[in-house]
PDB file of C-alpha atoms and ligand atoms in Angstrom:
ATOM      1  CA  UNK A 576      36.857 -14.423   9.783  1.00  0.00           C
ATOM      2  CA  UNK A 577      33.985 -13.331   8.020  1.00  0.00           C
ATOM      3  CA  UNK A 578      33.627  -9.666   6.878  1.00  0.00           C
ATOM      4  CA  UNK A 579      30.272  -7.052   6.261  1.00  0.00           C
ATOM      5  CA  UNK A 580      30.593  -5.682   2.834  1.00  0.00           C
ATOM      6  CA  UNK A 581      30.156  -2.092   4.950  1.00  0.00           C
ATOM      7  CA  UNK A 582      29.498  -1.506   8.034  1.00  0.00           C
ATOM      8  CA  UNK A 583      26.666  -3.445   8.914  1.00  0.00           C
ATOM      9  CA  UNK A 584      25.317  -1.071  11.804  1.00  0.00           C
ATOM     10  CA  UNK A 585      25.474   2.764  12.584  1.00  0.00           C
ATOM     11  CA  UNK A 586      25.454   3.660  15.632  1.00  0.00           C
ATOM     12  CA  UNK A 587      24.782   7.419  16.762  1.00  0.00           C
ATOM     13  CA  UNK A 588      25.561   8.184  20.214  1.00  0.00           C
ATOM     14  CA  UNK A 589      23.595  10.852  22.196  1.00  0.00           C
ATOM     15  CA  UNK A 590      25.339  13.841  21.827  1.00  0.00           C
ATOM     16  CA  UNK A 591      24.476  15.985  24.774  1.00  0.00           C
ATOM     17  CA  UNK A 592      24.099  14.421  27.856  1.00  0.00           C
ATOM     18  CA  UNK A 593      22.524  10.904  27.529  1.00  0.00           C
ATOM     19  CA  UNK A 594      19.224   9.603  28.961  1.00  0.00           C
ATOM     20  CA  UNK A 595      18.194   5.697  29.617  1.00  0.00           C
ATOM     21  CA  UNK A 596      16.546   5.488  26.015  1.00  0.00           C
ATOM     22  CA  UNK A 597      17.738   3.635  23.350  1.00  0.00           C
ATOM     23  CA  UNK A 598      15.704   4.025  19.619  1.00  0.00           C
ATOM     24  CA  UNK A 599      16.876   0.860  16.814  1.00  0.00           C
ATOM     25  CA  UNK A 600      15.706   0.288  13.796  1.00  0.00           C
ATOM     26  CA  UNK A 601      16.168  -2.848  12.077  1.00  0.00           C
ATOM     27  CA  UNK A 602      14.823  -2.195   9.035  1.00  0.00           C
ATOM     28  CA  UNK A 603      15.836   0.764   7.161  1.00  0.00           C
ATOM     29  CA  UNK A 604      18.982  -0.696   5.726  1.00  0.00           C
ATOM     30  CA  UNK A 605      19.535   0.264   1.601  1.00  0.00           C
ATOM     31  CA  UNK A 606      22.747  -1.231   0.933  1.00  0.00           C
ATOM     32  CA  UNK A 607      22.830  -4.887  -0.976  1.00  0.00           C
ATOM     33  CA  UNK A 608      25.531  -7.003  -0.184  1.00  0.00           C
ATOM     34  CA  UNK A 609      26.964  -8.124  -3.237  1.00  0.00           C
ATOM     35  CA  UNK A 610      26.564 -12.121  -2.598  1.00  0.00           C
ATOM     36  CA  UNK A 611      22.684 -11.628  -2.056  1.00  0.00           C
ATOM     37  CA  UNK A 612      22.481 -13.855  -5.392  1.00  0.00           C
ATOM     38  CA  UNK A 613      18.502 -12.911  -5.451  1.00  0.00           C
ATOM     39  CA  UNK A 614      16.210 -13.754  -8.684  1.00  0.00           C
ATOM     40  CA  UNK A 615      13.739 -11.313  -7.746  1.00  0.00           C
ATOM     41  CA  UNK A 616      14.359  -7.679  -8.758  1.00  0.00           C
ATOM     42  CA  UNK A 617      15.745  -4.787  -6.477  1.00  0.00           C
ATOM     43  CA  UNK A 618      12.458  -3.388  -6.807  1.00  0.00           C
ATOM     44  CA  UNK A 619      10.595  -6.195  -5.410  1.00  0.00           C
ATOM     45  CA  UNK A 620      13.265  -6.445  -2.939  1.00  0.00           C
ATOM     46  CA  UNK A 621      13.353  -3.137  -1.473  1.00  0.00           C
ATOM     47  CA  UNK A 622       9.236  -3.839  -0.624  1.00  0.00           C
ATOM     48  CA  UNK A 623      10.560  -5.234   2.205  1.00  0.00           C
ATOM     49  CA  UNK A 624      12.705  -1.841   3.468  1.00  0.00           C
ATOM     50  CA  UNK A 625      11.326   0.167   6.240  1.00  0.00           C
ATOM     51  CA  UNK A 626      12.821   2.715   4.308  1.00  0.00           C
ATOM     52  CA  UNK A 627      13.901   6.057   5.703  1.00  0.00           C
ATOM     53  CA  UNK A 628      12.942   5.082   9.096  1.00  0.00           C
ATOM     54  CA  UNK A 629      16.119   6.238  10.922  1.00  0.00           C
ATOM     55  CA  UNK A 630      16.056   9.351   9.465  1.00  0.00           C
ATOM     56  CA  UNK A 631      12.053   9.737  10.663  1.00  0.00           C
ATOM     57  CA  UNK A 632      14.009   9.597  13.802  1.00  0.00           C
ATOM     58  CA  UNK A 633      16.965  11.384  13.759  1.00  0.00           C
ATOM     59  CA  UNK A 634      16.298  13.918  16.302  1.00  0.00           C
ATOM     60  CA  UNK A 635      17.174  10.940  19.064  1.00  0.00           C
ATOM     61  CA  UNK A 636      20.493  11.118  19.666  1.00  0.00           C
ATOM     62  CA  UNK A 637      20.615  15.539  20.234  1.00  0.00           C
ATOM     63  CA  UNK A 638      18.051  14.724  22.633  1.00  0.00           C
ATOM     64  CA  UNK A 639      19.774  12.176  25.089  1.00  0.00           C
ATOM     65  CA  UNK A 640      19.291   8.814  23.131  1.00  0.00           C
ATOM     66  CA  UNK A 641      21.415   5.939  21.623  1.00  0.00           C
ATOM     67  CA  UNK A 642      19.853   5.396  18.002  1.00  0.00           C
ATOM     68  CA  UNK A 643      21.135   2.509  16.557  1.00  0.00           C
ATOM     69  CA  UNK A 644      20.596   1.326  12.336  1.00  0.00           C
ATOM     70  CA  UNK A 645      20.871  -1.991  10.349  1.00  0.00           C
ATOM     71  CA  UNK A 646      22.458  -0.783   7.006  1.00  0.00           C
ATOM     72  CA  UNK A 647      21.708  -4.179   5.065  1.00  0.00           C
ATOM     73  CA  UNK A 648      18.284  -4.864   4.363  1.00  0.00           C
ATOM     74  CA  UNK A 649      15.751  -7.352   6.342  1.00  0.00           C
ATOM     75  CA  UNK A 650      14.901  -9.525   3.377  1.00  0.00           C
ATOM     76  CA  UNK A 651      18.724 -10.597   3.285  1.00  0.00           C
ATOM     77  CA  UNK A 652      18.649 -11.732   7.133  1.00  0.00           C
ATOM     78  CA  UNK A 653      15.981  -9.706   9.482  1.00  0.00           C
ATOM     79  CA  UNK A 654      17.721  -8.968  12.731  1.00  0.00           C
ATOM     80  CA  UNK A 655      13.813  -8.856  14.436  1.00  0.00           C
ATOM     81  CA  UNK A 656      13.919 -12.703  14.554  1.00  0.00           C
ATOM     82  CA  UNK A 657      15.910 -15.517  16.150  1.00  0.00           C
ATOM     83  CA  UNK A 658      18.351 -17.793  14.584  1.00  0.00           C
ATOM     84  CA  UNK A 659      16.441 -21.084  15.220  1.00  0.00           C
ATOM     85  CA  UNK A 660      13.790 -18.859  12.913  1.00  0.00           C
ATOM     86  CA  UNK A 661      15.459 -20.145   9.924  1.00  0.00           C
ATOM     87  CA  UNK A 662      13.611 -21.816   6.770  1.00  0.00           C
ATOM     88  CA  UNK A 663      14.755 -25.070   5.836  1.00  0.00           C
ATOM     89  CA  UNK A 664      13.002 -25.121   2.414  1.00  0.00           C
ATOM     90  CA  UNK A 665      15.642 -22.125   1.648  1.00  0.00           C
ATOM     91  CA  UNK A 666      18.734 -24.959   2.253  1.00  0.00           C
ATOM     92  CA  UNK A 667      20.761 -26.800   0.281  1.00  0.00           C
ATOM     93  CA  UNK A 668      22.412 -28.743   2.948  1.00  0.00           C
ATOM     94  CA  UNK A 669      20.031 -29.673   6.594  1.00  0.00           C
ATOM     95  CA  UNK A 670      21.042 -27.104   9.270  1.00  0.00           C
ATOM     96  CA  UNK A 671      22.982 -28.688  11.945  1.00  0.00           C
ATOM     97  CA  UNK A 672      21.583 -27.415  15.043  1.00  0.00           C
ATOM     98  CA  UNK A 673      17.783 -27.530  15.931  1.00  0.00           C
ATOM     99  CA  UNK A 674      15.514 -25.160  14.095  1.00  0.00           C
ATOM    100  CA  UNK A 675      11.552 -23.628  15.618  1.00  0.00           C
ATOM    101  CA  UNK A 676      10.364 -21.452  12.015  1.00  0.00           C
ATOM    102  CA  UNK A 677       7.483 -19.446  12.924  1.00  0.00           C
ATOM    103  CA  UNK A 678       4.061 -19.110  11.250  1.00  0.00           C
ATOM    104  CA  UNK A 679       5.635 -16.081   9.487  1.00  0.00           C
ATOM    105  CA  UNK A 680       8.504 -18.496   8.600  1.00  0.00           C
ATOM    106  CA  UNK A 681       6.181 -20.753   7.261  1.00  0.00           C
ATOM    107  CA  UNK A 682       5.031 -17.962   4.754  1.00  0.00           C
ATOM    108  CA  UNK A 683       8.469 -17.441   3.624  1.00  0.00           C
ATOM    109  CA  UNK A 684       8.863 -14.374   5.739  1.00  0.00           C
ATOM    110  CA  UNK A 685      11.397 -16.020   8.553  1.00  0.00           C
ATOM    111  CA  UNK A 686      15.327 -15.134   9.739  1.00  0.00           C
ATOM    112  CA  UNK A 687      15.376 -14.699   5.679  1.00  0.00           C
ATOM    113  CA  UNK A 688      13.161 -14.471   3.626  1.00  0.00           C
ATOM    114  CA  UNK A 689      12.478 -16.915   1.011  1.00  0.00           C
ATOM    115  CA  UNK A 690       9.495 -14.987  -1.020  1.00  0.00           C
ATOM    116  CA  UNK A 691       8.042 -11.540  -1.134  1.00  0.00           C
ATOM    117  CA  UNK A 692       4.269 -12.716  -1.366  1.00  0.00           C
ATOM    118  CA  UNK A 693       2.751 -16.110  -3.101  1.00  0.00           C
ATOM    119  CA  UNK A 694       4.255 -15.235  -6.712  1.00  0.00           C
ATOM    120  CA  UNK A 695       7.482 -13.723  -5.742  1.00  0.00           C
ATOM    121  CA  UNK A 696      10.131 -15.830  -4.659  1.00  0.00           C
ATOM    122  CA  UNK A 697      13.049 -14.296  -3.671  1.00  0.00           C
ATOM    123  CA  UNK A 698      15.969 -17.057  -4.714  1.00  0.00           C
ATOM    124  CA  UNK A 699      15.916 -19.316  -8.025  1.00  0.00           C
ATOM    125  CA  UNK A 700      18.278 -21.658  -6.047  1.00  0.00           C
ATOM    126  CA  UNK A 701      18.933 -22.966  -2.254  1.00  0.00           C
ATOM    127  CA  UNK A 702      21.069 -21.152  -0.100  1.00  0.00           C
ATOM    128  CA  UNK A 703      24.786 -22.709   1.338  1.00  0.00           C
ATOM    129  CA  UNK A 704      25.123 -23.195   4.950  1.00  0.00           C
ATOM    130  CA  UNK A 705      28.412 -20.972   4.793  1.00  0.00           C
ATOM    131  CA  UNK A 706      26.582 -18.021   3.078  1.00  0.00           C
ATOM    132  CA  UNK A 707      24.200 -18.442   5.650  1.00  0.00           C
ATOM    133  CA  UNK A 708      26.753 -18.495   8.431  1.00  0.00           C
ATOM    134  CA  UNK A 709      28.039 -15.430   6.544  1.00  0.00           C
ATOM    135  CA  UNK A 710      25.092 -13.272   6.930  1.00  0.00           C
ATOM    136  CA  UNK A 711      24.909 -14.529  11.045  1.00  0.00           C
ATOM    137  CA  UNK A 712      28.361 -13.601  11.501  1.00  0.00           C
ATOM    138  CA  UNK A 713      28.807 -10.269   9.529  1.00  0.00           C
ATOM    139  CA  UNK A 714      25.505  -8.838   9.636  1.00  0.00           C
ATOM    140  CA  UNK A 715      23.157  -9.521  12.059  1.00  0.00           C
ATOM    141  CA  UNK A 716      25.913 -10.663  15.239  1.00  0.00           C
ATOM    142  CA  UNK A 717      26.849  -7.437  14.912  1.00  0.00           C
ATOM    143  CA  UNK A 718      23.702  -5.738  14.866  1.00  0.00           C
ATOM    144  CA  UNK A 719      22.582  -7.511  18.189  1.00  0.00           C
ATOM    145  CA  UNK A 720      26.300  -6.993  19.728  1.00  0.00           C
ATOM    146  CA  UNK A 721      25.933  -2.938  18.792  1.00  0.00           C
ATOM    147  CA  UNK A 722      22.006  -3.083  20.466  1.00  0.00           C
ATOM    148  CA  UNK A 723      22.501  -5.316  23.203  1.00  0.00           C
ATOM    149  CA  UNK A 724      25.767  -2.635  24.368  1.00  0.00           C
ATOM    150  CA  UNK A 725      23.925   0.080  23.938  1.00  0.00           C
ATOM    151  CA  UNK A 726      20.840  -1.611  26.637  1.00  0.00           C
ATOM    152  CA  UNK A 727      23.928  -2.656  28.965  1.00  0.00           C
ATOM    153  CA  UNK A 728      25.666   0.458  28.808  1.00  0.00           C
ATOM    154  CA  UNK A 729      21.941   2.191  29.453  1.00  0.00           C
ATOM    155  CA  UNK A 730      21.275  -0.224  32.074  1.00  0.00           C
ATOM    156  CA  UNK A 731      24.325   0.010  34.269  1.00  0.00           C
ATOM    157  CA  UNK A 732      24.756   4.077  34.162  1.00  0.00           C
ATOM    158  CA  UNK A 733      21.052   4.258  34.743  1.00  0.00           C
ATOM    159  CA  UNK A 734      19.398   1.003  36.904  1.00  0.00           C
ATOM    160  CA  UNK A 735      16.810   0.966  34.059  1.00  0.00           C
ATOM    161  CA  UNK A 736      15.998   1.439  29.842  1.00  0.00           C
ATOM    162  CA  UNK A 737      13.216   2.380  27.956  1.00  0.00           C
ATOM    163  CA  UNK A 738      13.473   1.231  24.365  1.00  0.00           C
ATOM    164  CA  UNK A 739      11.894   1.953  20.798  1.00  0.00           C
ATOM    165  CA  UNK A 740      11.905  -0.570  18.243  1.00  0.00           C
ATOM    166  CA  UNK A 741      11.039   1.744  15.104  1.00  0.00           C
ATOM    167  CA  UNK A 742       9.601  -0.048  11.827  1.00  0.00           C
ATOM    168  CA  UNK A 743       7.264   1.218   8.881  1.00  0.00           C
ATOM    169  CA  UNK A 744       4.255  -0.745   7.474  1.00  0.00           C
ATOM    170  CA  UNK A 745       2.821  -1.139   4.115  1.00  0.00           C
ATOM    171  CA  UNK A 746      -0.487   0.555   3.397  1.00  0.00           C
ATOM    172  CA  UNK A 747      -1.686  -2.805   2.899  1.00  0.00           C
ATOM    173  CA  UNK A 748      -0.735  -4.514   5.637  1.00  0.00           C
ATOM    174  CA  UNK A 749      -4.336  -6.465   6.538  1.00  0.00           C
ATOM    175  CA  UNK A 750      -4.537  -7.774   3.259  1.00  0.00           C
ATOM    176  CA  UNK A 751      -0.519  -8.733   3.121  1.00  0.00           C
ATOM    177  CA  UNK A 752      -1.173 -10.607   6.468  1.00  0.00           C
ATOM    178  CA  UNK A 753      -4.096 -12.200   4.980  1.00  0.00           C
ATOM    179  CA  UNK A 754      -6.448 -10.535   7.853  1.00  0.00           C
ATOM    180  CA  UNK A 755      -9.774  -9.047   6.841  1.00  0.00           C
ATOM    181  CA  UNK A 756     -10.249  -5.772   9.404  1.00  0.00           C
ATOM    182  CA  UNK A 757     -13.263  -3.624   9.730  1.00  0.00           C
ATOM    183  CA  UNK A 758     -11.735  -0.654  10.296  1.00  0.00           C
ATOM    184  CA  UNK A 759      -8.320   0.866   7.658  1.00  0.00           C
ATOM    185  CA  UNK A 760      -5.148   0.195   9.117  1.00  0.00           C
ATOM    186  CA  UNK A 761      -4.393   2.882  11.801  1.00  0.00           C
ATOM    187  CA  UNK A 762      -1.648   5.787  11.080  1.00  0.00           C
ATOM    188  CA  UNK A 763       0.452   4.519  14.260  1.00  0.00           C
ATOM    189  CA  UNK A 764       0.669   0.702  15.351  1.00  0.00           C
ATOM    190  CA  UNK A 765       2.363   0.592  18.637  1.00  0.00           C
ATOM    191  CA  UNK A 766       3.298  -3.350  20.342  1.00  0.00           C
ATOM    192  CA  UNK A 767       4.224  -4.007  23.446  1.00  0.00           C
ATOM    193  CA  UNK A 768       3.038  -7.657  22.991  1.00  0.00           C
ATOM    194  CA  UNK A 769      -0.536  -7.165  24.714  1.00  0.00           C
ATOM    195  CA  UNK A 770       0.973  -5.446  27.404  1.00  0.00           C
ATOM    196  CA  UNK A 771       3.986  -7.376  28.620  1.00  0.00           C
ATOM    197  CA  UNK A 772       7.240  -5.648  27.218  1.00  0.00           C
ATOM    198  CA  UNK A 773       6.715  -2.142  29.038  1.00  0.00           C
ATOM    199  CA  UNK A 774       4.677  -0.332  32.099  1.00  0.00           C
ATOM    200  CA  UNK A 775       1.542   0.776  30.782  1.00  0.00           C
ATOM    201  CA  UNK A 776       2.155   5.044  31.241  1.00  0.00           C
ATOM    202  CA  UNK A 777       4.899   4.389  28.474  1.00  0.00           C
ATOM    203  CA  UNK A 778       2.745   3.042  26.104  1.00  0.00           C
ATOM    204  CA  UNK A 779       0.197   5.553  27.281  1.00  0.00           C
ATOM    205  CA  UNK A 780       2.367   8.160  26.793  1.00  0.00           C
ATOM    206  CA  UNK A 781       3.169   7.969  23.304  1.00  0.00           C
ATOM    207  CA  UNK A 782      -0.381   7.092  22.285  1.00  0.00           C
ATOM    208  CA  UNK A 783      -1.441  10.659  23.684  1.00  0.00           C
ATOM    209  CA  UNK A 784       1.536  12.611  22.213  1.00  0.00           C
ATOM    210  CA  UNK A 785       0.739  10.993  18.674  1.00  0.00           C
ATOM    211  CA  UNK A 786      -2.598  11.519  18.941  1.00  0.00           C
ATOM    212  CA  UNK A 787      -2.328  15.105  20.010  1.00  0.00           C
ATOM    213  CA  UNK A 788      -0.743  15.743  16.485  1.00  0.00           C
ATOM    214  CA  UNK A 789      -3.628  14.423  14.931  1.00  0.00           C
ATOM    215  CA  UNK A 790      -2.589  10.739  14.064  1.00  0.00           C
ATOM    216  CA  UNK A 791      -4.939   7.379  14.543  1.00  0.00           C
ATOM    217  CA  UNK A 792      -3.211   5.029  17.017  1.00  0.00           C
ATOM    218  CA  UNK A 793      -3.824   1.078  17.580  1.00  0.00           C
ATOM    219  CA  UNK A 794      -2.619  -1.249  19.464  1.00  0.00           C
ATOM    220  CA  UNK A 795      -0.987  -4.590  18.846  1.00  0.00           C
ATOM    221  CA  UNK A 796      -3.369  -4.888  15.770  1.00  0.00           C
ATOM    222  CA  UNK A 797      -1.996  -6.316  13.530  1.00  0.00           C
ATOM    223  CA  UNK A 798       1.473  -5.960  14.734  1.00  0.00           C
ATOM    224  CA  UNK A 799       2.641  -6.746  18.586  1.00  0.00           C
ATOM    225  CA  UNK A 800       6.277  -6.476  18.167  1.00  0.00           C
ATOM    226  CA  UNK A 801       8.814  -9.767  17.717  1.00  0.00           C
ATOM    227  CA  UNK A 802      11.955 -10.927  18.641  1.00  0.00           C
ATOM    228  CA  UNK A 803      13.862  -7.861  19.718  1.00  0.00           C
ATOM    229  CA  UNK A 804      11.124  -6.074  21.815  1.00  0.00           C
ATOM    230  CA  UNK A 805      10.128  -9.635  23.546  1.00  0.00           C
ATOM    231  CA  UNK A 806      14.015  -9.880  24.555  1.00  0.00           C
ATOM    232  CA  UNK A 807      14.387  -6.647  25.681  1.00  0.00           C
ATOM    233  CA  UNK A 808      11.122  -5.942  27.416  1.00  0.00           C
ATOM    234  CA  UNK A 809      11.307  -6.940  31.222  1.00  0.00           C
ATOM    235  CA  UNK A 810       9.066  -4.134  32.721  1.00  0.00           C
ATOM    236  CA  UNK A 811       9.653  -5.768  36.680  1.00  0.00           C
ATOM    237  CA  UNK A 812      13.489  -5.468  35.795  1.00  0.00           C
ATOM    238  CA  UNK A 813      13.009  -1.533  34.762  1.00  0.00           C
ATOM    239  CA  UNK A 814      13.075  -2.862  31.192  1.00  0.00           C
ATOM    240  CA  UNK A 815      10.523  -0.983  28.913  1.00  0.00           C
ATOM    241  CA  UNK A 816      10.780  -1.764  25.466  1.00  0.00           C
ATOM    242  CA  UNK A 817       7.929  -0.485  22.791  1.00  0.00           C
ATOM    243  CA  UNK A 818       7.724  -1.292  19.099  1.00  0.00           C
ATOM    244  CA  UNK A 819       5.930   1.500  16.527  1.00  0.00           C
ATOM    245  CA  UNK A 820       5.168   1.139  13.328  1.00  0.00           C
ATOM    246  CA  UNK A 821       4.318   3.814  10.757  1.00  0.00           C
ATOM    247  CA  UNK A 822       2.038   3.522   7.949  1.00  0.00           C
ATOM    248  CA  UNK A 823       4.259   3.797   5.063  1.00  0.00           C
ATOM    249  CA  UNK A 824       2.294   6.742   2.564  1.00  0.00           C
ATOM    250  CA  UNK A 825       2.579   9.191   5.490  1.00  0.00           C
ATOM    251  CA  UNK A 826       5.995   9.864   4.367  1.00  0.00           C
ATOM    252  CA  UNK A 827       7.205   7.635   1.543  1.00  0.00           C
ATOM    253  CA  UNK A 828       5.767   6.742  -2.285  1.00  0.00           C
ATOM    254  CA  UNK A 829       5.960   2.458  -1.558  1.00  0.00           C
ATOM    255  CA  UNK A 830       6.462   1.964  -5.401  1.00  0.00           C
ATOM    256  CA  UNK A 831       9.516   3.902  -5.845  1.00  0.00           C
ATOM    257  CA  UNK A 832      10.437   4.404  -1.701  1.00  0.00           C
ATOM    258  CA  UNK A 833      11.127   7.977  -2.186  1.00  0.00           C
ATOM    259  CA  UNK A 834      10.194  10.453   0.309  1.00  0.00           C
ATOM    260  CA  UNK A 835       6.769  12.184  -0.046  1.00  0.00           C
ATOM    261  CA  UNK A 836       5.499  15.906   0.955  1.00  0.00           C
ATOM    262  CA  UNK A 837       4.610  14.110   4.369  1.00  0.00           C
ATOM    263  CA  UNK A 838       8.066  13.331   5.108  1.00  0.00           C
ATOM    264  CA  UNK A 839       9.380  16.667   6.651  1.00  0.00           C
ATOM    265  CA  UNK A 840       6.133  17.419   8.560  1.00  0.00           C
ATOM    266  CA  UNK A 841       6.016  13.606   9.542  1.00  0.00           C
ATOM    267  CA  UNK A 842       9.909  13.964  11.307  1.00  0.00           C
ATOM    268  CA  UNK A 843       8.975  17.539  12.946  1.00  0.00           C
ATOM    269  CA  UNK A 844       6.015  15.877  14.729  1.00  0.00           C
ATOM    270  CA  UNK A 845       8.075  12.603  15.570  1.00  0.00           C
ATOM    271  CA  UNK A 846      10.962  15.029  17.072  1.00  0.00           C
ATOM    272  CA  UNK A 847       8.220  16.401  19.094  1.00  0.00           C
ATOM    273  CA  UNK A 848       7.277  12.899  20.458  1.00  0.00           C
ATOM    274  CA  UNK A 849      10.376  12.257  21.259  1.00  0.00           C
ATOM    275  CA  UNK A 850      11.051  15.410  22.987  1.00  0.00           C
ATOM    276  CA  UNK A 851       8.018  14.383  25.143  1.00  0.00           C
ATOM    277  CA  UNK A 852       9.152  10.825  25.651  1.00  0.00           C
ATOM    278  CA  UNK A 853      12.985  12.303  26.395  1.00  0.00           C
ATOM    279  CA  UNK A 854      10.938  14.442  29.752  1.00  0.00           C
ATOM    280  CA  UNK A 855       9.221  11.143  30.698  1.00  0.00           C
ATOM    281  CA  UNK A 856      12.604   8.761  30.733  1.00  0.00           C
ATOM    282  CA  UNK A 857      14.157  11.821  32.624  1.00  0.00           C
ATOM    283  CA  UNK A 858      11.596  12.080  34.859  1.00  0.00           C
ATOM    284  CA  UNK A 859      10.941   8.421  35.283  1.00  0.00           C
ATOM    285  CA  UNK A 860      14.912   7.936  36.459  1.00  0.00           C
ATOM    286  CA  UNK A 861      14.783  10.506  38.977  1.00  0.00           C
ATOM    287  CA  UNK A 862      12.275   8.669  40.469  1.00  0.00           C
ATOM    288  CA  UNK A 863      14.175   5.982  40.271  1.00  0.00           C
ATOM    289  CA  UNK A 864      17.371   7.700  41.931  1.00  0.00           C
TER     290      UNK A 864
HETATM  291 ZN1   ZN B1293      10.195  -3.437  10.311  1.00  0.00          ZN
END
C-alpha cells in the first residue's frame, strides 16, 4: 500500500438539494509532499499553482453542486493529463509500459513536470519508478476515483452532467506558450476543445453571464481544455463538460500568490455565474425528465 501524505482530494458535497453539476479543480493544491526531492525553490514551484481557485468557487456546493479539489500541487503529478503523458528524460530506470508525451511534455510540462521554463529545472536528479508509482497511486488515482464518482453518481440520479473544469492562468500566458497574439490575453478563457466537449447554449451561457459583469471572454485561445474535460465531455451522451480559466492578477499577486483587492469582488461575481449556470442545469434536466 502506498499512502498520500494528507488527503490528497477534498471533496464538498452539495449541501442543499443537489443538481447534475459537478465543479473540480485540479490545480489549486498548496500542500508539498515531503518526498517531492525538488532543486528548484518553493517559490518557483508554487508558479505552477492555480492558487486559490477552489475558494474562487466556493459558492458551488450551497447551490446544488459537487466541487471537488486536488490538495497536492500539479507540478508534483498534474491530474489534467494521462499516465502514458509521462517524460522519460525525468527517469532513472525506462518505464515499463508504453509511453505517448505530448508537445507540452516535450517542454517539460507533462504528467510531471520536469522544468518550470528553459532555465528552471525542477529536479537536480532522475526520478525512481517507485516514487513515480507513488505519486499514481496516492495522489492522482485518487483524485480521478473522487471525480469520476462524483460524474457517475451525477449521471445515474440525473440521465445527464454538466461539468466545470476550473484553472487560473498566468498574466503571461502568450509569451509562456511561446505564442505571439495581437490582442492581451482575455480576462476569461473558456475550452470546450473547439466545440466538442459540451452543447453550444452551455458555453454560450457562461460567456454572456461573464460578460454581463464586465469581463473579456475568449475562446479556446490559447487554452482548449486537456485530459479531464476531453474524457468527460460526451455532449450526444448528455455529457457537458467546460474548462475556464482565469487570468491570474484579477484576484491574486503571481509573485507572492496572495490574494489581491480583486479577490472578494472576483468570488461575488463568480457566485453569481454560478447561480445562473445552477437555473440552466435545473432547467436543462427538467427537460430532460
Ligand atoms: Zn490549471
Amino acid at each position: 500500500m502506498t499512502h498520500a501524505d494528507f488527503d490528497a482530494v477534498s471533496v464538498h458535497e452539495p449541501t442543499g438539494p443537489g443538481l447534475p453539476l459537478v465543479c473540480d479543480s485540479p490545480h489549486s493544491g498548496e500542500r508539498y509532499p515531503d518526498d517531492f526531492g525538488a532543486a528548484a525553490t518553493l517559490a518557483q514551484l508554487r508558479q505552477g499553482e492555480d492558487t486559490h481557485v477552489d475558494a474562487l468557487w466556493s459558492a458551488a456546493p450551497a447551490l446544488g453542486a459537487t466541487l471537488i479539489a486536488a490538495n497536492f500541487p500539479r507540478v508534483y503529478i498534474d491530474p489534467n493529463r494521462t499516465l502514458q503523458d509521462l517524460d522519460p528524460e525525468l527517469l532513472a530506470q525506462p518505464w515499463p509500459e508504453p509511453l505517448d508525451p505530448g508537445e507540452k511534455t516535450r517542454l517539460g510540462k507533462g504528467l510531471i513536470w520536469r522544468r518550470m521554463d528553459r532555465s528552471t529545472p525542477i529536479y537536480d536528479r532522475k526520478l525512481t519508478l517507485a516514487e513515480v508509482r507513488h505519486r499514481i497511486q496516492a495522489y492522482y488515482e485518487p483524485y480521478h476515483a473522487a471525480l469520476s464518482q462524483a460524474i457517475q453518481q451525477v449521471r445515474q440520479r440525473f440521465g445527464a452532467v454538466w461539468h466545470l473544469n476550473l484553472h487560473s492562468m498566468p498574466n503571461d500566458a502568450y509569451e509562456r506558450l511561446g505564442r505571439k497574439s495581437e490582442h492581451p490575453l482575455a480576462d476569461f478563457v473558456l475550452g470546450d476543445r473547439d466545440g466538442t466537449t459540451c452543447e453550444p447554449e452551455f458555453i454560450a451561457l457562461i460567456e454572456t453571464a461573464l460578460r454581463g459583469k464586465g469581463y473579456t471572454v475568449a475562446r479556446n485561445d490559447p487554452y482548449k481544455g486537456v485530459q479531464l474535460i476531453a474524457q468527460i465531455g460526451q455532449p450526444a451522451l448528455n455529457r457537458h463538460s467546460l474548462q475556464v480559466e482565469i487570468r491570474r492578477p484579477l484576484y491574486m499577486d503571481e509573485a507572492t500568490r496572495e490574494r489581491n483587492a480583486g479577490f472578494a469582488p472576483l468570488q461575488a461575481d463568480l457566485s453569481d455565474v454560478l447561480a445562473q449556470v445552477a437555473a440552466y442545469v435545473r432547467a436543462r434536466q427538467a427537460a430532460l425528465a
